[in-house]
Coordinates of C-alpha atoms in Angstrom, one line a residue:
X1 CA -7.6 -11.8 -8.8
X2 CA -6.9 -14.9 -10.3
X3 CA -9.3 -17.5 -9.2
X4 CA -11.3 -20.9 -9.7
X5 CA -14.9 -19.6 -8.9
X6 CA -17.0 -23.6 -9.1
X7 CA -15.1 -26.6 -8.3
X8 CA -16.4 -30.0 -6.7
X9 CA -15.5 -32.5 -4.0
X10 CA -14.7 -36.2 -2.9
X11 CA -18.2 -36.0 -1.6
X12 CA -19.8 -35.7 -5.1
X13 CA -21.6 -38.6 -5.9
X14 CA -20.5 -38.2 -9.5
X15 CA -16.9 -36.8 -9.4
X16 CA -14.0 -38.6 -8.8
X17 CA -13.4 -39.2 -5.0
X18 CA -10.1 -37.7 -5.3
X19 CA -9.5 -35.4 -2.3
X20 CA -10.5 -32.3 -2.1
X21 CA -7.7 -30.6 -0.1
X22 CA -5.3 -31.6 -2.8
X23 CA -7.2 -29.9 -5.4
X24 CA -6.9 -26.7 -3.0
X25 CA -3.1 -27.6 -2.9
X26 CA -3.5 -27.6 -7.1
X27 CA -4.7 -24.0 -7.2
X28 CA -2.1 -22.7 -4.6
X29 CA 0.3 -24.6 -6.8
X30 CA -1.4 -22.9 -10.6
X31 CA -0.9 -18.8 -8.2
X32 CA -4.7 -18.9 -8.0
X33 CA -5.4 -16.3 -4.8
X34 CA -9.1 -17.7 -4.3
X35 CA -10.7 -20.7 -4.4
X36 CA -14.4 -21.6 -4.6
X37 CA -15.8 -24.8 -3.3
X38 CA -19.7 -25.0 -4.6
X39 CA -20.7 -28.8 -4.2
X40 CA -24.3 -30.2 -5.4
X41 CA -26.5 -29.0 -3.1
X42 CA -29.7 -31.9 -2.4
X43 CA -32.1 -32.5 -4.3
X44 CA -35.6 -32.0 -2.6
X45 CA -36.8 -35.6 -1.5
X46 CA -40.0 -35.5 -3.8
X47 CA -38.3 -34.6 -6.9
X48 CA -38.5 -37.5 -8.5
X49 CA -42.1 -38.1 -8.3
X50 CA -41.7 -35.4 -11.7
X51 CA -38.5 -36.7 -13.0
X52 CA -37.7 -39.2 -16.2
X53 CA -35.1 -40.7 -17.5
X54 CA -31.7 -42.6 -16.1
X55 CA -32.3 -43.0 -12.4
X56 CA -28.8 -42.1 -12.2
X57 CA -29.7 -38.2 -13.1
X58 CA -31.1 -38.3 -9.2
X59 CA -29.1 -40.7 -7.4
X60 CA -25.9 -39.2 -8.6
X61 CA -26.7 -35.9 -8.7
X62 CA -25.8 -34.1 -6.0
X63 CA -25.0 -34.4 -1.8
X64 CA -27.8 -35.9 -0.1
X65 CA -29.5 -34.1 2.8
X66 CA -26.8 -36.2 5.8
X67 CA -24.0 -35.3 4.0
X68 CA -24.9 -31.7 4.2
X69 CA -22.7 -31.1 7.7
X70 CA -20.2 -33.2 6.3
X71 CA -19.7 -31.0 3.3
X72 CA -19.9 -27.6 5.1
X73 CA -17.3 -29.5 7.3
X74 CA -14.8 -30.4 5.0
X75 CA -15.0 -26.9 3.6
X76 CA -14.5 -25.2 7.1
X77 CA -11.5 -27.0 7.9
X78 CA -9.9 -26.3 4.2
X79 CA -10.9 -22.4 5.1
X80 CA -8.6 -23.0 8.2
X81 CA -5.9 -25.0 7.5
X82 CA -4.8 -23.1 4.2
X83 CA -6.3 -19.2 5.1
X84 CA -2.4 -18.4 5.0
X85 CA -1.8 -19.7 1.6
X86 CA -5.4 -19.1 -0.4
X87 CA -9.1 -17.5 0.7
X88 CA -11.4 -19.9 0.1
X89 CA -15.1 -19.6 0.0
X90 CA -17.9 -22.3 0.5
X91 CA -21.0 -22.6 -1.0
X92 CA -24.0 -24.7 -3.0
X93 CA -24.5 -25.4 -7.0
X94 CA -27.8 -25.1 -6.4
X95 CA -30.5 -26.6 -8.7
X96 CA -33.3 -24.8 -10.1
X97 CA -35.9 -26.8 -10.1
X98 CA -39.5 -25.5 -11.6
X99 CA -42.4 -26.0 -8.7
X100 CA -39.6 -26.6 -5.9
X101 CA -38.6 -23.2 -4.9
X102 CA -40.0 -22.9 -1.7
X103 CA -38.2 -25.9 -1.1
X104 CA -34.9 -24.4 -2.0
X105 CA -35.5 -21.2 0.0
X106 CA -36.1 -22.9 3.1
X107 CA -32.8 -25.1 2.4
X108 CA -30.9 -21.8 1.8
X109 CA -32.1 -20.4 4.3
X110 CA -31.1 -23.5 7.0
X111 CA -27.7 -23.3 5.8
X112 CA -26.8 -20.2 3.5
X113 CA -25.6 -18.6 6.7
X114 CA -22.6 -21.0 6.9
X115 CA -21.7 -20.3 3.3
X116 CA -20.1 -17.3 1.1
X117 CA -20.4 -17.8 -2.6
X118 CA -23.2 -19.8 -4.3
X119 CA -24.0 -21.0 -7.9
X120 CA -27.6 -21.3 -9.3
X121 CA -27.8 -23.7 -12.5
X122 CA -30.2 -25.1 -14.5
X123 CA -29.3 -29.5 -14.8
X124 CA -32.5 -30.6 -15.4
X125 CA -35.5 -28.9 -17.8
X126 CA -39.2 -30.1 -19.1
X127 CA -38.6 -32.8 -21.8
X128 CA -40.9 -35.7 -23.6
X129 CA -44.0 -36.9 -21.7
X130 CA -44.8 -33.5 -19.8
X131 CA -41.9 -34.5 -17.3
X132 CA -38.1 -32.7 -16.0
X133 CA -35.0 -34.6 -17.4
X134 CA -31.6 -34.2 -17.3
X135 CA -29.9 -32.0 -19.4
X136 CA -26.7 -33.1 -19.4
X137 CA -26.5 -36.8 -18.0
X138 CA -25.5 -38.7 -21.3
X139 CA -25.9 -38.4 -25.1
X140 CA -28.4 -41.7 -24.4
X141 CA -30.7 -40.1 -22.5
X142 CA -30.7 -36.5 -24.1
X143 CA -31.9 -37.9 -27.0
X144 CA -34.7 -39.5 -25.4
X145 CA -35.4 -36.7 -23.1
X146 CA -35.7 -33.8 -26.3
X147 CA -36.6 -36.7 -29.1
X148 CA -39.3 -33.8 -29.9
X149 CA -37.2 -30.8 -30.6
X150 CA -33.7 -32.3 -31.6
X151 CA -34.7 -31.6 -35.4
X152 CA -35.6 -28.0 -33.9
X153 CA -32.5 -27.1 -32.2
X154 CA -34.2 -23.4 -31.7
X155 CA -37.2 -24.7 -29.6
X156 CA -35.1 -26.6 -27.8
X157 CA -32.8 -23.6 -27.1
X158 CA -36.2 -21.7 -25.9
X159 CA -37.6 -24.4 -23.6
X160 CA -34.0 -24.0 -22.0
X161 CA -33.5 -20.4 -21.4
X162 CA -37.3 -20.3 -20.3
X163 CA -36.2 -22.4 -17.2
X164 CA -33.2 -20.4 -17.0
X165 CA -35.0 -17.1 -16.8
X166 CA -37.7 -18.5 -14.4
X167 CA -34.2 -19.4 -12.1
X168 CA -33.1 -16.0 -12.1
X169 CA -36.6 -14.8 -12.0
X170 CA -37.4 -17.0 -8.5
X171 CA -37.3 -16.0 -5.1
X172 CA -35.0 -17.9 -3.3
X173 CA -34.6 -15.7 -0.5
X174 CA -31.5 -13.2 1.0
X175 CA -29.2 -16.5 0.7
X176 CA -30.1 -16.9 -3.4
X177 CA -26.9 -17.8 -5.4
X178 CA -25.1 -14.8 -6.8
X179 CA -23.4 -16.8 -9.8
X180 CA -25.6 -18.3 -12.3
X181 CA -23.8 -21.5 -13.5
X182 CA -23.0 -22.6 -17.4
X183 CA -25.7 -20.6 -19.4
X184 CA -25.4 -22.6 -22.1
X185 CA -25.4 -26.5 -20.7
X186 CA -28.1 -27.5 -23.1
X187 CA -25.1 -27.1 -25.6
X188 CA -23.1 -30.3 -23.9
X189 CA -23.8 -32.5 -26.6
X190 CA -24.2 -30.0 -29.6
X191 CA -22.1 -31.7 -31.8
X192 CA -23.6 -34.8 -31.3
X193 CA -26.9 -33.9 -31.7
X194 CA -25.9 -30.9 -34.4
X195 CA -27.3 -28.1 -31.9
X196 CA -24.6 -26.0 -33.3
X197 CA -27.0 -23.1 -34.8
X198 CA -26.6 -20.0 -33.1
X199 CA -29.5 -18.4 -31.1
X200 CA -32.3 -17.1 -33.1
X201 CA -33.4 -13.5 -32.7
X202 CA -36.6 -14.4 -30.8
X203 CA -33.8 -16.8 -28.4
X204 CA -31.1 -13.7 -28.0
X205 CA -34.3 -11.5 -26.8
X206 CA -35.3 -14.6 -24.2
X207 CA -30.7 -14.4 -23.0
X208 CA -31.6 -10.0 -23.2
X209 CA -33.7 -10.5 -20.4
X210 CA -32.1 -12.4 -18.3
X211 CA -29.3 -10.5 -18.5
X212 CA -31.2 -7.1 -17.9
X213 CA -32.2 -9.2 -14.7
X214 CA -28.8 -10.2 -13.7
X215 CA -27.6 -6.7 -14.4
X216 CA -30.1 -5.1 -12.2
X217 CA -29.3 -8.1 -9.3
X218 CA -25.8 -7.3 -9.2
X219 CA -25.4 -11.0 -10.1
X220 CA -22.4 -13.1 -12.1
X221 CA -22.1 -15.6 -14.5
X222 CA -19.8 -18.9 -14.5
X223 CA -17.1 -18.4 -17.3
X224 CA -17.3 -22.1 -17.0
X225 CA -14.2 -23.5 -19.6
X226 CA -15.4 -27.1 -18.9
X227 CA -17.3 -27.5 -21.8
X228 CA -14.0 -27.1 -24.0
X229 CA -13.1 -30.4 -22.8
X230 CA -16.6 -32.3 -23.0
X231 CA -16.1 -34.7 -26.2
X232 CA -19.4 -33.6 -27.9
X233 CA -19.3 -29.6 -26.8
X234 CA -16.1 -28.2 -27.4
X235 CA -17.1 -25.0 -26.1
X236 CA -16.8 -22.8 -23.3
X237 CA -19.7 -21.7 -21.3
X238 CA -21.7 -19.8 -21.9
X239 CA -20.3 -19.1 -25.2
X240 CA -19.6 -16.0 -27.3
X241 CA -23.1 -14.9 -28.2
X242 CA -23.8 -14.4 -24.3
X243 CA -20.6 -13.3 -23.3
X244 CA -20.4 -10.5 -25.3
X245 CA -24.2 -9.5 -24.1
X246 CA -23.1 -9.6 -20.6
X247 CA -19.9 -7.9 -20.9
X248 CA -22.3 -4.9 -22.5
X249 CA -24.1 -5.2 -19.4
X250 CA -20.8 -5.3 -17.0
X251 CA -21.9 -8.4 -15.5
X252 CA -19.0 -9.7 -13.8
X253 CA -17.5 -12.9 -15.6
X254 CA -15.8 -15.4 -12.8
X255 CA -13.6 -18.0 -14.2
X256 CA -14.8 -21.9 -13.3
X257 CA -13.3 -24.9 -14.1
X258 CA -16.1 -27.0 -12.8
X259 CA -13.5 -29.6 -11.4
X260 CA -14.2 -32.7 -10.3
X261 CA -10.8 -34.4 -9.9
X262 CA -7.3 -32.7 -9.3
X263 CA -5.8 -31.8 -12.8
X264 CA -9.6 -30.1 -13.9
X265 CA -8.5 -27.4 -11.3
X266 CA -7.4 -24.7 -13.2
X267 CA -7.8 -25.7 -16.6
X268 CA -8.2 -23.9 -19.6
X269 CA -7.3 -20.5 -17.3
X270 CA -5.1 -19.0 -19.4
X271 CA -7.9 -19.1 -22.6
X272 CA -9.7 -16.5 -20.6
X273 CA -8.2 -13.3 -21.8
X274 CA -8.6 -14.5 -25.5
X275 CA -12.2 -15.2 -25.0
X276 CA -13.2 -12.3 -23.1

């Protein structure tokens, strides 16, 4: 089935504004038979009592709690008014966010039941100063978060998947996302940082088990092509070292383009069958 499995919204604090129903009128136009909406879902209101760096990495970051019905909304009246022409599902990008995850559960759990398909990602990780920063707000304020490890690209790599593994790891209740999102974001600004090495022995045995996890959840990962197009990535996500773990595994790869604006729908679809 060709589809775009994590796309964004006009709601999205820091997308585009450009509508959303003509980025579903994008993917009828590309022959794409399914189309997943997974906007920001809020961030919990105390979160930044732990959080450092650009204000922006909260204020921008996702819906906020009254936009919510808005949201689930818009996406309900897509569902209807193009069920002839594509099936679209509606869901979260949900963050994981270490210490919150009762927090989470009880919001997926108020409004999971109105949605189909979900992605959990890890954003935001623990940086300088014992606090959670962005991971991928700007070059500016990765280097400030990391300043400790950006000489060690492999601890860096390891405080990373350790959050990622405690994501997949969480109990987020029968509403959990099913897709985890870009397993390899800490690799946004590789080449501007020279995080290029790839993942040590002692890392690939951290990605082994959470794969081994997603394997035995029946979960998926983001084949998320939007990193090819990020000026200091110029990879896809989650690259070839994990993809070729999970395809051992079976673990379903779902195509994203991560859009936030019209012409990101769709792109970089056809590169699939050369890199899996």
């Amino acid at each position: 089935m060709l589809m775009d499995g994590h796309t964004h919204t006009e709601l999205c604090p820091h997308g585009s504004g450009e509508s959303t129903e003509k980025m579903v009128q994008r993917a009828i136009q590309l022959g794409m038979q399914k189309y997943c909406i997974t906007e920001h879902a809020p961030l919990p209101p105390t979160f930044a009592t732990t959080y450092a760096g650009d204000s922006t990495g909260v204020t921008e970051a996702s819906l906020t709690m009254a936009q919510v019905p808005a949201y689930l909304a818009l996406g309900q009246h897509l569902q209807q008014q193009y069920r002839d022409q594509i099936e679209i599902s509606v869901g979260f990008e949900v963050d994981y966010l270490p210490g919150f995850e009762a927090w989470t559960r009880d919001f997926l759990a108020a409004y999971g039941p109105q949605t189909q398909e979900s992605i959990l990602s890890v954003h935001f990780m623990p940086g300088v100063a014992n606090k959670i920063w962005a991971i991928d707000l700007s070059p500016e304020n990765f280097g400030v978060a990391f300043a400790d490890w950006l000489d060690q690209p492999q601890q860096l790599f390891q405080i990373y998947y350790q959050t990622v593994l405690a994501s997949v790891q969480a109990d987020l209740g029968p509403y959990a996302p099913q897709r985890i999102g870009h397993m390899s974001l800490v690799r946004k600004y590789q080449d501007y940082f020279r995080l290029t090495a790839p993942l040590s022995a002692e890392n690939l045995k951290l990605v082994d088990q959470i794969l081994d996890l997603l394997a035995s959840q029946q979960r998926e990962l983001d084949l998320n092509l939007a990193g090819l197009y990020k000026p200091f990535c110029n990879d896809f996500y989650p690259g070839n070292q994990i993809i070729q773990r999970a395809q051992q595994r079976g673990i379903p790869l779902i195509y994203g383009s991560d859009a936030h604006d019209i012409v990101s729908v769709g792109r970089g679809q056809h590169l699939i069958k050369k890199l899996i």
